[in-house]
Tab-separated table of C-alpha atoms in Angstrom:
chain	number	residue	atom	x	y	z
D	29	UNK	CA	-18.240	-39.193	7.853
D	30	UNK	CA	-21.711	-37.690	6.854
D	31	UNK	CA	-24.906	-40.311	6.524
D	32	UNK	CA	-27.914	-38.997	5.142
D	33	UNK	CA	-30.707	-41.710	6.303
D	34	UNK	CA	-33.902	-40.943	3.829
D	35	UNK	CA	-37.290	-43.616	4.444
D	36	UNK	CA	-38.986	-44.009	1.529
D	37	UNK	CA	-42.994	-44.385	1.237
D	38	UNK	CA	-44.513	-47.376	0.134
D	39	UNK	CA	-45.667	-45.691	-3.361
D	40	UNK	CA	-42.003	-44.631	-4.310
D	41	UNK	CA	-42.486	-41.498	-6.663
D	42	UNK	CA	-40.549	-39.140	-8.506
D	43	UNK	CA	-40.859	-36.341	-6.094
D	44	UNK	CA	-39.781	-38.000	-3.276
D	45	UNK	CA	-36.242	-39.021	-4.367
D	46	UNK	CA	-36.200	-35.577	-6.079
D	47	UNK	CA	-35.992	-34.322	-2.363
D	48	UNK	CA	-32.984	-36.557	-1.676
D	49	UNK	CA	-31.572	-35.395	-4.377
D	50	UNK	CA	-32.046	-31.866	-2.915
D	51	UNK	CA	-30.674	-32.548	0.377
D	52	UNK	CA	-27.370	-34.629	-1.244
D	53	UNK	CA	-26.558	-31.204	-3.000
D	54	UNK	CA	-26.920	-29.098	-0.188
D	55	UNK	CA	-25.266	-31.162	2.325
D	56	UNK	CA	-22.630	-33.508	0.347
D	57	UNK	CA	-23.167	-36.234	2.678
D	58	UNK	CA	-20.861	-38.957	1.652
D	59	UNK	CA	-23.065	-41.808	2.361
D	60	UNK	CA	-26.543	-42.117	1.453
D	61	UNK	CA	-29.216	-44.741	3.087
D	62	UNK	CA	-32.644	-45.227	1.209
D	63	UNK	CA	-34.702	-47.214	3.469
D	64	UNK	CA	-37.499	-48.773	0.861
D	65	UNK	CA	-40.401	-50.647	2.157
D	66	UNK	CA	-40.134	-54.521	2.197
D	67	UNK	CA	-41.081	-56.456	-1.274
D	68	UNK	CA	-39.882	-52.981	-3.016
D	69	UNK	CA	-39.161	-53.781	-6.453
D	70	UNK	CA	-37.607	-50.969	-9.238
D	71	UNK	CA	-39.790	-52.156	-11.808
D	72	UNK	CA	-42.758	-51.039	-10.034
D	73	UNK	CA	-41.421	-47.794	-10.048
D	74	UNK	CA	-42.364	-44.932	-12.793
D	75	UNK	CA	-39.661	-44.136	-14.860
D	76	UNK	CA	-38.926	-40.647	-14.015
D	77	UNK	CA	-38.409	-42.076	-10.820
D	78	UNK	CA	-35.845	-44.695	-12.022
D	79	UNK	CA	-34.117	-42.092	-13.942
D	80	UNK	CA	-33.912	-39.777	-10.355
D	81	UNK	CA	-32.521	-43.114	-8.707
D	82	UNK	CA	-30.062	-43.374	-11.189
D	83	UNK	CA	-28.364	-39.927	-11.409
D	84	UNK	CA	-28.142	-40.091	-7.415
D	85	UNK	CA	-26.010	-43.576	-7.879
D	86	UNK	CA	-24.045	-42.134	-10.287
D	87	UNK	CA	-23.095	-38.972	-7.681
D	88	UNK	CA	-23.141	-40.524	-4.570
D	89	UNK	CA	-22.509	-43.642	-2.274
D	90	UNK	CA	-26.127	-44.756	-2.548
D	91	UNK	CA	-26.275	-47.861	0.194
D	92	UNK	CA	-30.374	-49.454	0.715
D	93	UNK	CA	-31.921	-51.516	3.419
D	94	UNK	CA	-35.554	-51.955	4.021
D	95	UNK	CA	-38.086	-51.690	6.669
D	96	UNK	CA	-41.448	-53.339	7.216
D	97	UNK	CA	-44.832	-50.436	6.632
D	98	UNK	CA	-47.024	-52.537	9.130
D	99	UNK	CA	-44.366	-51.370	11.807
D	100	UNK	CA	-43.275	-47.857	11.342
D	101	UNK	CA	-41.062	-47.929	14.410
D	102	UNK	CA	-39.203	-50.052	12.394
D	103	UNK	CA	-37.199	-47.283	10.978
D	104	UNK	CA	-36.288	-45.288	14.176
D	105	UNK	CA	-35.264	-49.100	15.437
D	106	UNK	CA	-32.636	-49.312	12.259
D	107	UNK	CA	-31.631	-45.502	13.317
D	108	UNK	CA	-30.379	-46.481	16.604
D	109	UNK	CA	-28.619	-49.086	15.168
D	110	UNK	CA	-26.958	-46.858	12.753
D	111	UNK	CA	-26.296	-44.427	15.526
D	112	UNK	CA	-24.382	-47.543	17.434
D	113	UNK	CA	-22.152	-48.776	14.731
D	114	UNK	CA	-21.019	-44.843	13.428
D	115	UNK	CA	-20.609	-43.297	17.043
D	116	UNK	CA	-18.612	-40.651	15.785
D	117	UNK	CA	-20.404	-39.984	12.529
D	118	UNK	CA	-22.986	-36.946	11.575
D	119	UNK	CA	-26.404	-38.352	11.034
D	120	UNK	CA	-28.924	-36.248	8.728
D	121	UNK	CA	-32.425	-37.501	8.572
D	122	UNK	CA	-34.881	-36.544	5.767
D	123	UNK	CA	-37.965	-35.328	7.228
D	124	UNK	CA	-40.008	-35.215	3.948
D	125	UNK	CA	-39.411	-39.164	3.374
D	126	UNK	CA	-41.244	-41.787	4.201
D	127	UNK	CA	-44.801	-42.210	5.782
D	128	UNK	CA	-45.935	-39.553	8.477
D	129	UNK	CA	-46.506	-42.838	10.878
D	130	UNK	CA	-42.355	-43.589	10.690
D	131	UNK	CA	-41.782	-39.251	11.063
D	132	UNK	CA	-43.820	-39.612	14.075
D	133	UNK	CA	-41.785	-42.453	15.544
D	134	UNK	CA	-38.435	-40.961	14.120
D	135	UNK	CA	-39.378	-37.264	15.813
D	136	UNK	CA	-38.710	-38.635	19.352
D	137	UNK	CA	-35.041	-39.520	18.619
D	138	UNK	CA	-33.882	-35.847	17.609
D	139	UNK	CA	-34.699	-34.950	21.307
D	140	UNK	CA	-32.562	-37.865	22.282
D	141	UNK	CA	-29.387	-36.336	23.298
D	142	UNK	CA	-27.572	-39.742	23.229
D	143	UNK	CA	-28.829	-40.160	19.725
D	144	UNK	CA	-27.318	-36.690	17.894
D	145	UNK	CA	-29.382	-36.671	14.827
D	146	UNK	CA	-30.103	-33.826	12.757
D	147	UNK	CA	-33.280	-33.391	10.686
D	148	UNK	CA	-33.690	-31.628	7.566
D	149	UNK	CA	-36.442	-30.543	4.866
D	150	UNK	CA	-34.122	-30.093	2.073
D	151	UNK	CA	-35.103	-26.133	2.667
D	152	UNK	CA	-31.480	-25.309	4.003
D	153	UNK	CA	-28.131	-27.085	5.174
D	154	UNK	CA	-27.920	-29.074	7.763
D	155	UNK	CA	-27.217	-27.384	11.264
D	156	UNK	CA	-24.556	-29.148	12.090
D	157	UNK	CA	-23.389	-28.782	15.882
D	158	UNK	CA	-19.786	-27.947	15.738
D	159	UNK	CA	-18.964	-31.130	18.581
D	160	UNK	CA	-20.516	-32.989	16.213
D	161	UNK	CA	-18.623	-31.475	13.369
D	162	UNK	CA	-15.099	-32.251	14.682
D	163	UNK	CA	-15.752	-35.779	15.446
D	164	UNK	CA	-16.995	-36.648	11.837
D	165	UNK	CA	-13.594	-35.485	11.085
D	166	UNK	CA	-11.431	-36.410	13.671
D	167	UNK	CA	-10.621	-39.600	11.397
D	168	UNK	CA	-8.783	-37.667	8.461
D	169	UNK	CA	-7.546	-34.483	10.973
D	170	UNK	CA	-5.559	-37.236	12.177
D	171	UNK	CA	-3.735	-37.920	9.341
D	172	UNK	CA	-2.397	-34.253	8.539
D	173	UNK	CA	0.511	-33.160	10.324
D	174	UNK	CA	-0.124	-29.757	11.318
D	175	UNK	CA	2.885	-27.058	10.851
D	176	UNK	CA	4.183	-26.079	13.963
D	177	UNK	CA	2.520	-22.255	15.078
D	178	UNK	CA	5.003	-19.848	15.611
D	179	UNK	CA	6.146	-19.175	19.362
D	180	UNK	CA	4.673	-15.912	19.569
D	181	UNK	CA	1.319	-17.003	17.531
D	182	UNK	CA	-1.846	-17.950	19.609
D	183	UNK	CA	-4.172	-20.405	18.498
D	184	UNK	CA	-7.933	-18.453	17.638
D	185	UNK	CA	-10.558	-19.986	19.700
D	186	UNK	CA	-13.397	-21.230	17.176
D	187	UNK	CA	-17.132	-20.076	17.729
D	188	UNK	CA	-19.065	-22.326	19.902
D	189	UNK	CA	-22.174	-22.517	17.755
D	190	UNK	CA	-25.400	-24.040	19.760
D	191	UNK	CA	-26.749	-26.974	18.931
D	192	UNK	CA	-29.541	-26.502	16.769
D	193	UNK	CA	-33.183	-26.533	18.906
D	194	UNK	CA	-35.536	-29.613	18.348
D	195	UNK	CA	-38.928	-29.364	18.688
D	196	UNK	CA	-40.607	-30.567	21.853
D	197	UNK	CA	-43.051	-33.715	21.080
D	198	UNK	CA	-45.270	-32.348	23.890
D	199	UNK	CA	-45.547	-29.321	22.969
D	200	UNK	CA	-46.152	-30.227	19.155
D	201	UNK	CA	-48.928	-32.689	21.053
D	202	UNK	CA	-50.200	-29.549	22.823
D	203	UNK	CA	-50.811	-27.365	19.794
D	204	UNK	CA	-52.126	-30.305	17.720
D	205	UNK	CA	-54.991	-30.256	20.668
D	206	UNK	CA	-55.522	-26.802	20.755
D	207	UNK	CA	-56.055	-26.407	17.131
D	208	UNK	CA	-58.258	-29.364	16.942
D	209	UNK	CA	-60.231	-27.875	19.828
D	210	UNK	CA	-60.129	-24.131	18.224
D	211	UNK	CA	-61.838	-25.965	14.935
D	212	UNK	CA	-64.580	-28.209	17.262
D	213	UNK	CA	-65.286	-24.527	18.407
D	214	UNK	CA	-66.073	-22.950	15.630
D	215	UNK	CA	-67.741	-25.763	14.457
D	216	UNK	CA	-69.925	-26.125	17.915
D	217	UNK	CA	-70.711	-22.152	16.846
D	218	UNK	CA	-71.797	-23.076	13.622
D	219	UNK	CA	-74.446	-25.637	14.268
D	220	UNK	CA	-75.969	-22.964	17.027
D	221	UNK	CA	-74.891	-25.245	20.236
D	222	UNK	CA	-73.486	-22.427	22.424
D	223	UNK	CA	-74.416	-23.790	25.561
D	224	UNK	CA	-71.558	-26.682	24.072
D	225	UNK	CA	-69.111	-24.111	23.066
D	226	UNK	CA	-69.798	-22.590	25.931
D	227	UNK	CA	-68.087	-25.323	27.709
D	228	UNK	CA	-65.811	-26.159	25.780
D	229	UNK	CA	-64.025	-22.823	25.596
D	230	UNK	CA	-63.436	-22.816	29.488
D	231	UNK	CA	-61.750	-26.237	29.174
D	232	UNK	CA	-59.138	-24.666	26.137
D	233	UNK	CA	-58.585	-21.684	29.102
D	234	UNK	CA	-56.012	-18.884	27.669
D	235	UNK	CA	-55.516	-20.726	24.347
D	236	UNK	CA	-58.883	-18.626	22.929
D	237	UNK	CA	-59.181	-15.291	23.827
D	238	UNK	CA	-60.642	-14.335	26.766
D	239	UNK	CA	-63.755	-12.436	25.740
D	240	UNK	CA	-64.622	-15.914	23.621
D	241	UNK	CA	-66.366	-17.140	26.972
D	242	UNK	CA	-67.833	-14.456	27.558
D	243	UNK	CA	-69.818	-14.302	23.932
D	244	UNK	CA	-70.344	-17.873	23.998
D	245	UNK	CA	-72.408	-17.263	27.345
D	246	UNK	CA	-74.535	-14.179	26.458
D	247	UNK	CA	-75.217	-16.085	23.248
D	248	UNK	CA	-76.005	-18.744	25.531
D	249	UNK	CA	-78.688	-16.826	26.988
D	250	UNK	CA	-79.925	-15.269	24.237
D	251	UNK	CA	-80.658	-18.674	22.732
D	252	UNK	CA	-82.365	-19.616	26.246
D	253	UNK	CA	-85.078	-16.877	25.581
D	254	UNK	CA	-83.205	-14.590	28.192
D	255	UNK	CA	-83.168	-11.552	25.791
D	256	UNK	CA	-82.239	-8.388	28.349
D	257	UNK	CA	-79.382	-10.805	30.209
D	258	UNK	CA	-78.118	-11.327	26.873
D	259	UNK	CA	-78.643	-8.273	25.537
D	260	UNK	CA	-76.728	-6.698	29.141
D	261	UNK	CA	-73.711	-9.027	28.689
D	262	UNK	CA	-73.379	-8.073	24.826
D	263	UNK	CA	-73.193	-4.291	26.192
D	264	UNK	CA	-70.836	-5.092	28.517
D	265	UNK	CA	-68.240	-6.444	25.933
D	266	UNK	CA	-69.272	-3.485	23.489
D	267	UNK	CA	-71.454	-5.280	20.916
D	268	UNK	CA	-74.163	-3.403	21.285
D	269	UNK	CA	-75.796	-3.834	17.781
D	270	UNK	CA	-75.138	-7.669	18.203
D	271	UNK	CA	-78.934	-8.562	19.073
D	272	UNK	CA	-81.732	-6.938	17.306
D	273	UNK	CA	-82.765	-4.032	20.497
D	274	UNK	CA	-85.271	-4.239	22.638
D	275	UNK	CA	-87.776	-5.643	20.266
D	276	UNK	CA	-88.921	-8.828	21.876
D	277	UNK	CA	-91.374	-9.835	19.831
D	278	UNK	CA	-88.574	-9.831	16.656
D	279	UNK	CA	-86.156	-11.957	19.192
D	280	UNK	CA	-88.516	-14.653	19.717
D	281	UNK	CA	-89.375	-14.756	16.020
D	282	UNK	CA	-85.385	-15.599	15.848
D	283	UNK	CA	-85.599	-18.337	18.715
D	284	UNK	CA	-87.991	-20.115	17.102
D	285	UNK	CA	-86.238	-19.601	13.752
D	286	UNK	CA	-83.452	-21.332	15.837
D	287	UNK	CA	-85.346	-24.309	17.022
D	288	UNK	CA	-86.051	-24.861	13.024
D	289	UNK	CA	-82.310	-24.823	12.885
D	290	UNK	CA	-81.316	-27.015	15.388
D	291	UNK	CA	-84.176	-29.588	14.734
D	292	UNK	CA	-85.766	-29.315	18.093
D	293	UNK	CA	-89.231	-29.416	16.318
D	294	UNK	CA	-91.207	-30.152	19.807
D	295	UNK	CA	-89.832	-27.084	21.464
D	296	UNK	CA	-90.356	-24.848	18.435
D	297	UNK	CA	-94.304	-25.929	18.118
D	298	UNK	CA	-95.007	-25.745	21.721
D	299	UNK	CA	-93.704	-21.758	21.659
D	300	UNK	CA	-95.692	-20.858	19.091
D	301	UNK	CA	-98.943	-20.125	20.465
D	302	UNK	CA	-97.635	-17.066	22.814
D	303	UNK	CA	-96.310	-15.327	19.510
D	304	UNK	CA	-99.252	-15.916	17.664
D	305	UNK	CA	-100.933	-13.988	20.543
D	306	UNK	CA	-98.452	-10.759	19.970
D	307	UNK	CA	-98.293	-10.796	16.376
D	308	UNK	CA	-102.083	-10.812	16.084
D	309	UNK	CA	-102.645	-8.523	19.223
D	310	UNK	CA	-100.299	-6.646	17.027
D	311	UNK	CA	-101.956	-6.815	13.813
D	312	UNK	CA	-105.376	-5.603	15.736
D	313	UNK	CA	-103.312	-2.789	17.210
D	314	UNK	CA	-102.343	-1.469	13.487
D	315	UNK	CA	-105.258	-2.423	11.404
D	316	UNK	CA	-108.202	-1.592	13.922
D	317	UNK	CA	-106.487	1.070	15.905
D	318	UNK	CA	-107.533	-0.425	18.978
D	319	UNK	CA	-105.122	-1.893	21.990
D	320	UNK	CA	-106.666	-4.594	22.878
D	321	UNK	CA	-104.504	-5.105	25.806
D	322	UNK	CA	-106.283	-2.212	27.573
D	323	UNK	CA	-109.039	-4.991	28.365
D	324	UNK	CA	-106.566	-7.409	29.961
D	325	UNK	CA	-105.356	-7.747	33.746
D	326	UNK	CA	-102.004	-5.974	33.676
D	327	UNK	CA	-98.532	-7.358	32.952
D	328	UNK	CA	-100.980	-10.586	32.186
D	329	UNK	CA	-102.274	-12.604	29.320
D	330	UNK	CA	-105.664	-12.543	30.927
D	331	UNK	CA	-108.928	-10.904	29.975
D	332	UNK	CA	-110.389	-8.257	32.639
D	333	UNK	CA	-114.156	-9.006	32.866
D	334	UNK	CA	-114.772	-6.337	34.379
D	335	UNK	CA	-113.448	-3.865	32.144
D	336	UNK	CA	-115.335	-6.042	29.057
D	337	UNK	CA	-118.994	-5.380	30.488
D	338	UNK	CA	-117.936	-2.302	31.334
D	339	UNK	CA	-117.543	-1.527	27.798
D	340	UNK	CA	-119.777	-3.687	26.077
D	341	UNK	CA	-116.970	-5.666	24.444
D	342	UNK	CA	-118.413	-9.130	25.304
D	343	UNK	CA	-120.120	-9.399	22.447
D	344	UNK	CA	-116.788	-8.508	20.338
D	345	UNK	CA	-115.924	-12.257	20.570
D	346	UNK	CA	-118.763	-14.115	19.107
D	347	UNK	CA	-118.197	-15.999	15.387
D	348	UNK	CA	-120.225	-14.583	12.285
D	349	UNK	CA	-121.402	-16.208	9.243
D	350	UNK	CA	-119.075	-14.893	6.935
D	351	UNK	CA	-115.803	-17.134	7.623
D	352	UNK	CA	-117.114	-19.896	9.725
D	353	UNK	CA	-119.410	-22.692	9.235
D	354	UNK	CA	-122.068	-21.458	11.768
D	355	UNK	CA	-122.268	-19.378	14.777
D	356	UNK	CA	-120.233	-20.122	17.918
D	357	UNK	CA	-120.652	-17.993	21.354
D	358	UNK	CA	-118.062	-17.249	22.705
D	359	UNK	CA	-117.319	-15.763	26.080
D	360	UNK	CA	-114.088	-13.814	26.533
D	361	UNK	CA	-113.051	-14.819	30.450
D	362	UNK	CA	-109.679	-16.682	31.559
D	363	UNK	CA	-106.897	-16.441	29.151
D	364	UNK	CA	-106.549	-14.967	26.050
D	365	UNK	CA	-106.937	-17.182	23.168
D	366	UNK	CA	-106.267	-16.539	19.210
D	367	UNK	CA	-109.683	-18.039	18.683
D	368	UNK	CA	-111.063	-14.834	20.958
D	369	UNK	CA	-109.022	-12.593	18.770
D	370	UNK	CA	-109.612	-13.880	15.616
D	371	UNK	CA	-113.459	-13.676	16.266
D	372	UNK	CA	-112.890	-9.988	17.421
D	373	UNK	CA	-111.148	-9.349	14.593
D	374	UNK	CA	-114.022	-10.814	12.198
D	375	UNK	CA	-116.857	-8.321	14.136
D	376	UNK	CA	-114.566	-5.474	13.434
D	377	UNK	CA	-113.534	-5.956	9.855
D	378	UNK	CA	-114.639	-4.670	6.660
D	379	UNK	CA	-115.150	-7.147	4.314
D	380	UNK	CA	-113.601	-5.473	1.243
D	381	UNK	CA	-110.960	-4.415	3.280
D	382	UNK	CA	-110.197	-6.537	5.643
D	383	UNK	CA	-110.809	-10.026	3.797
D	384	UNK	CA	-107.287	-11.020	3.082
D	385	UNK	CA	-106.415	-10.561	6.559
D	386	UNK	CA	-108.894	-12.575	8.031
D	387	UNK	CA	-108.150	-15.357	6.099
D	388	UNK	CA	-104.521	-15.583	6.264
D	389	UNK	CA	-105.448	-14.776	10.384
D	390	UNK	CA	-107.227	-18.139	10.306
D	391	UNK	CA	-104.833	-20.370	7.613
D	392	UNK	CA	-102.410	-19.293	10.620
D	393	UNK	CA	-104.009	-20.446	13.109
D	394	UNK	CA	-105.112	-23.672	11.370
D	395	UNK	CA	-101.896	-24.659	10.828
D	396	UNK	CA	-99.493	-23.483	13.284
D	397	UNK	CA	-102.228	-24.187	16.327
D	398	UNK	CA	-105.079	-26.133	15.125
D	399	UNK	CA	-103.790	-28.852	13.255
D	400	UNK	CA	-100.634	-29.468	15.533
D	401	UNK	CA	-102.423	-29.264	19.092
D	402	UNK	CA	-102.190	-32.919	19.614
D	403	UNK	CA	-98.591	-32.932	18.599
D	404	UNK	CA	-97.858	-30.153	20.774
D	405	UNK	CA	-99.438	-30.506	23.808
D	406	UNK	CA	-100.740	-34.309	24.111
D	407	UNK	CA	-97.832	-35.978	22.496
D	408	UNK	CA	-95.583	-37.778	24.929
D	409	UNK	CA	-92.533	-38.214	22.747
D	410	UNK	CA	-90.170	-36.246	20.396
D	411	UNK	CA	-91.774	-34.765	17.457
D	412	UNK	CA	-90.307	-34.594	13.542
D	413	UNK	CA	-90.547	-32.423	10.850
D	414	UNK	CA	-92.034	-35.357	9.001
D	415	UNK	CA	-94.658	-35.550	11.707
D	416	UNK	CA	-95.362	-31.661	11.422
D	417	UNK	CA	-96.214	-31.814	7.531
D	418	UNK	CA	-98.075	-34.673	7.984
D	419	UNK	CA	-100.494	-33.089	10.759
D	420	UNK	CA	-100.505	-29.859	8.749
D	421	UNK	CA	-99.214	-30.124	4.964
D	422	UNK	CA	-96.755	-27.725	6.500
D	423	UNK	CA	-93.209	-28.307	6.978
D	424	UNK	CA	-91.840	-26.394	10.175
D	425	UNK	CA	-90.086	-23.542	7.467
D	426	UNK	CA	-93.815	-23.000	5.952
D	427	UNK	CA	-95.238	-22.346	9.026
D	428	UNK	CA	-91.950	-19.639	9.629
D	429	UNK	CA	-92.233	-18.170	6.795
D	430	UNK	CA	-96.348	-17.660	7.026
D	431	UNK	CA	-95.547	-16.078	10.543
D	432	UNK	CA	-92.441	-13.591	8.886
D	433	UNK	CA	-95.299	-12.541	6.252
D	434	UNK	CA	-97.984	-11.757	8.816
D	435	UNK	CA	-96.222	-9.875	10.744
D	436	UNK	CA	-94.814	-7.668	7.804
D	437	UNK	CA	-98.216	-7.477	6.151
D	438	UNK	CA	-100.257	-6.742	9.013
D	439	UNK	CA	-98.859	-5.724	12.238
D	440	UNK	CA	-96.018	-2.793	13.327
D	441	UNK	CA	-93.201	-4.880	14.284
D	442	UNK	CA	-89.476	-4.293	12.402
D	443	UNK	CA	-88.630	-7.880	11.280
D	444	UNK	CA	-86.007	-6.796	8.315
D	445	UNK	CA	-83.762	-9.438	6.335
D	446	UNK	CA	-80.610	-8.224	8.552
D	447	UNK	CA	-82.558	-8.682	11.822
D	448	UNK	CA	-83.916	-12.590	10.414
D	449	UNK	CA	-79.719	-13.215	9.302
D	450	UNK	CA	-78.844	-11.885	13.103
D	451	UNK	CA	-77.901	-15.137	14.580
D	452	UNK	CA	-75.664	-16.252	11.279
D	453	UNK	CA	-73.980	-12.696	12.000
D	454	UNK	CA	-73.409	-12.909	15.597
D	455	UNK	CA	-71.484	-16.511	14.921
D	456	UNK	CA	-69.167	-15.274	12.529
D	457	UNK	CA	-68.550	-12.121	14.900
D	458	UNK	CA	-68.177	-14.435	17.448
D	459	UNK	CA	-65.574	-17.391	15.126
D	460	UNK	CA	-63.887	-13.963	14.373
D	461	UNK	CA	-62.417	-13.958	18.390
D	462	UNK	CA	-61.154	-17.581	18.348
């Protein structure tokens, strides 16, 4: 005898039965067991529903038990059951009945070699083993009397047809982790933690490819502020045009662009002030045609006395009247400060000419150094972007943006919407791999 066992889910609907109905016609099973959830009542069903229950009465043996939804294991309990009552019998379970809690609990039986149940979709027949086969019939071969073969005749051997495979529960449970680890990935990528990723790719090992570590750790580096490692290790994979050259200046525009990003607002003020230095040593470079680095000790941030008296630049550095409040001296020795430059740039400029530039030199410095000094460098906890606009009526993607328009107004340096976009384009290159 074939039994076709079929769970039903607590909200009984129309399509559900519909696949019983599917599997009865492909398989003729000549018993069929609806297992409804306890306090199951027809009436609560819709009426296309009742109408599907009916015709499958009417064409088959339609037998119904119940099982309780707060225990799912309930089910696979009333399979074994089954199995030990009809020893001999073919068992087809549907695998598209049901709640996915009682499929998970039913899955472990169809490994269960004592057990001999067959699942089914409704997609195709039944793979029914043929050991299997003969001893659902063994009850009516029984009753035939076979004609005797002839004495010269020999009996064909029948196909041995394998039973059909099952899948493995721990290997369903392994790629069920890997794909939930492949999507924390690319997620991990997406919110610009590489140094995360980063780990977490070496724990999947060869389930992501193996150049995905590799990425994940120049990227790493690149976010670090460790431009030519990073820029080495994308060469070395051949992604060359991954990172924006050897333009420094333009890569640490993008690292603070990435503190913005990630929220890390303390980190992203306190590495402002070297990059105001370059963008407005920069703009000095372009719109004065001077270097003004000639002046400074070399490979350093520091001024070179020497070299200032030398030339009779010290007086270069002293405030005028025409931006500032009243006169300040002061003496360029030590490090170089923006308030040095800024002054330098006020004794060299042309009023007419230069006036825009020396205004939106000092807005810049008001707000991205001035104004947020005591958040920056006497603060002794974490700083918001709430904190920033109050200090400065400046939100941290102001202050970017005023930087990105200096330094394409006034200064030399290649900052072009591709280059600003590079890190959103090295994570898709990157999800791409995995």
């Amino acid at each position: 005898m074939k039994i076709l066992l079929s769970p039903v889910s607590n909200d009984v609907h129309d399509a559900e039965l519909k696949a019983v109905q599917d599997i009865c016609a492909l398989d003729q099973p000549d018993r069929v067991i609806l297992c409804f959830p306890d306090g199951f009542s027809v009436e609560t069903m819709p009426e296309t529903a009742k109408e599907t229950l009916l015709a499958l009465k009417n064409s088959f043996d339609i037998m119904v038990t119940y099982s309780d939804p707060e225990k799912p294991e309930s089910v696979a309990a009333y399979l074994k059951e089954l199995r030990a009552d009809h020893p001999d019998d073919v068992i087809i379970v549907n695998t598209l009945g049901g709640s996915a809690e009682e499929q998970a609990a039913i899955l472990p039986l169809a490994s269960d070699d004592t057990m001999q149940i067959i699942l089914t979709d409704g997609s195709a027949p039944a793979a029914i083993p043929e050991t299997t086969s003969a001893l659902a019939n063994a009850s009516d071969v029984s009753d035939v009397t076979a004609a005797d073969p002839e004495p010269d005749a020999q009996p064909e051997e029948a196909p041995v047809k394998s039973a059909p495979a099952q899948p493995d529960p721990d290997t369903i449970k392994k790629e069920a982790v890997t794909e939930f680890g492949k999507a924390l990935l690319s997620e991990l990528v997406d919110s610009y933690d590489y140094h995360g990723a980063l780990v977490l790719s070496r724990k999947l090992g060869g389930d992501v490819p193996e150049i995905v570590p590799f990425l994940l750790e120049a990227a790493d580096m690149r976010a670090d502020g460790r431009f030519a490692e990073s820029n080495q290790m994308f060469r070395r994979c051949g992604l060359e045009g991954i990172m924006t050259g050897q333009q420094s200046i333009a890569e640490y525009y993008l690292l603070l662009d990435l503190y913005v990003k990630q929220e890390r607002y303390t980190d992203f003020l306190r590495a402002l002030q070297p990059f105001l230095l370059e963008i407005m040593i920069a703009a000095i470079r372009k719109q004065f045609n001077m270097d003004i680095t000639r002046y400074m000790i070399y490979g350093s941030r520091r001024w070179d006395e020497n070299k200032l008296v030398l030339e009779q630049m010290t007086g270069k550095f002293n405030e005028t009247f025409t931006y500032h409040t009243k006169p300040k001296p002061t003496k360029a020795g030590g490090y170089v400060t923006t308030a040095h430059l800024s002054n330098l740039m006020e004794n060299l400029s042309v009023q007419r000419q230069h006036a825009t530039m020396i205004l939106d030199t000092l807005k810049l410095r008001l707000n991205a150094e001035e104004r947020v000094r005591t958040l920056a460098s006497y603060n002794l906890q974490g700083v918001t972007a709430q904190d920033i606009e109050k200090a400065c009526a400046c939100r941290p993607e102001d202050i970017l943006t005023m930087l990105l328009n200096y330094v394409r107004n006034y200064t030399d340096i290649t900052l072009t919407d591709e280059m600003v976009s590079s890190y959103q384009q090295m994570n898709e290159m990157i999800k791409s791999y995995i």
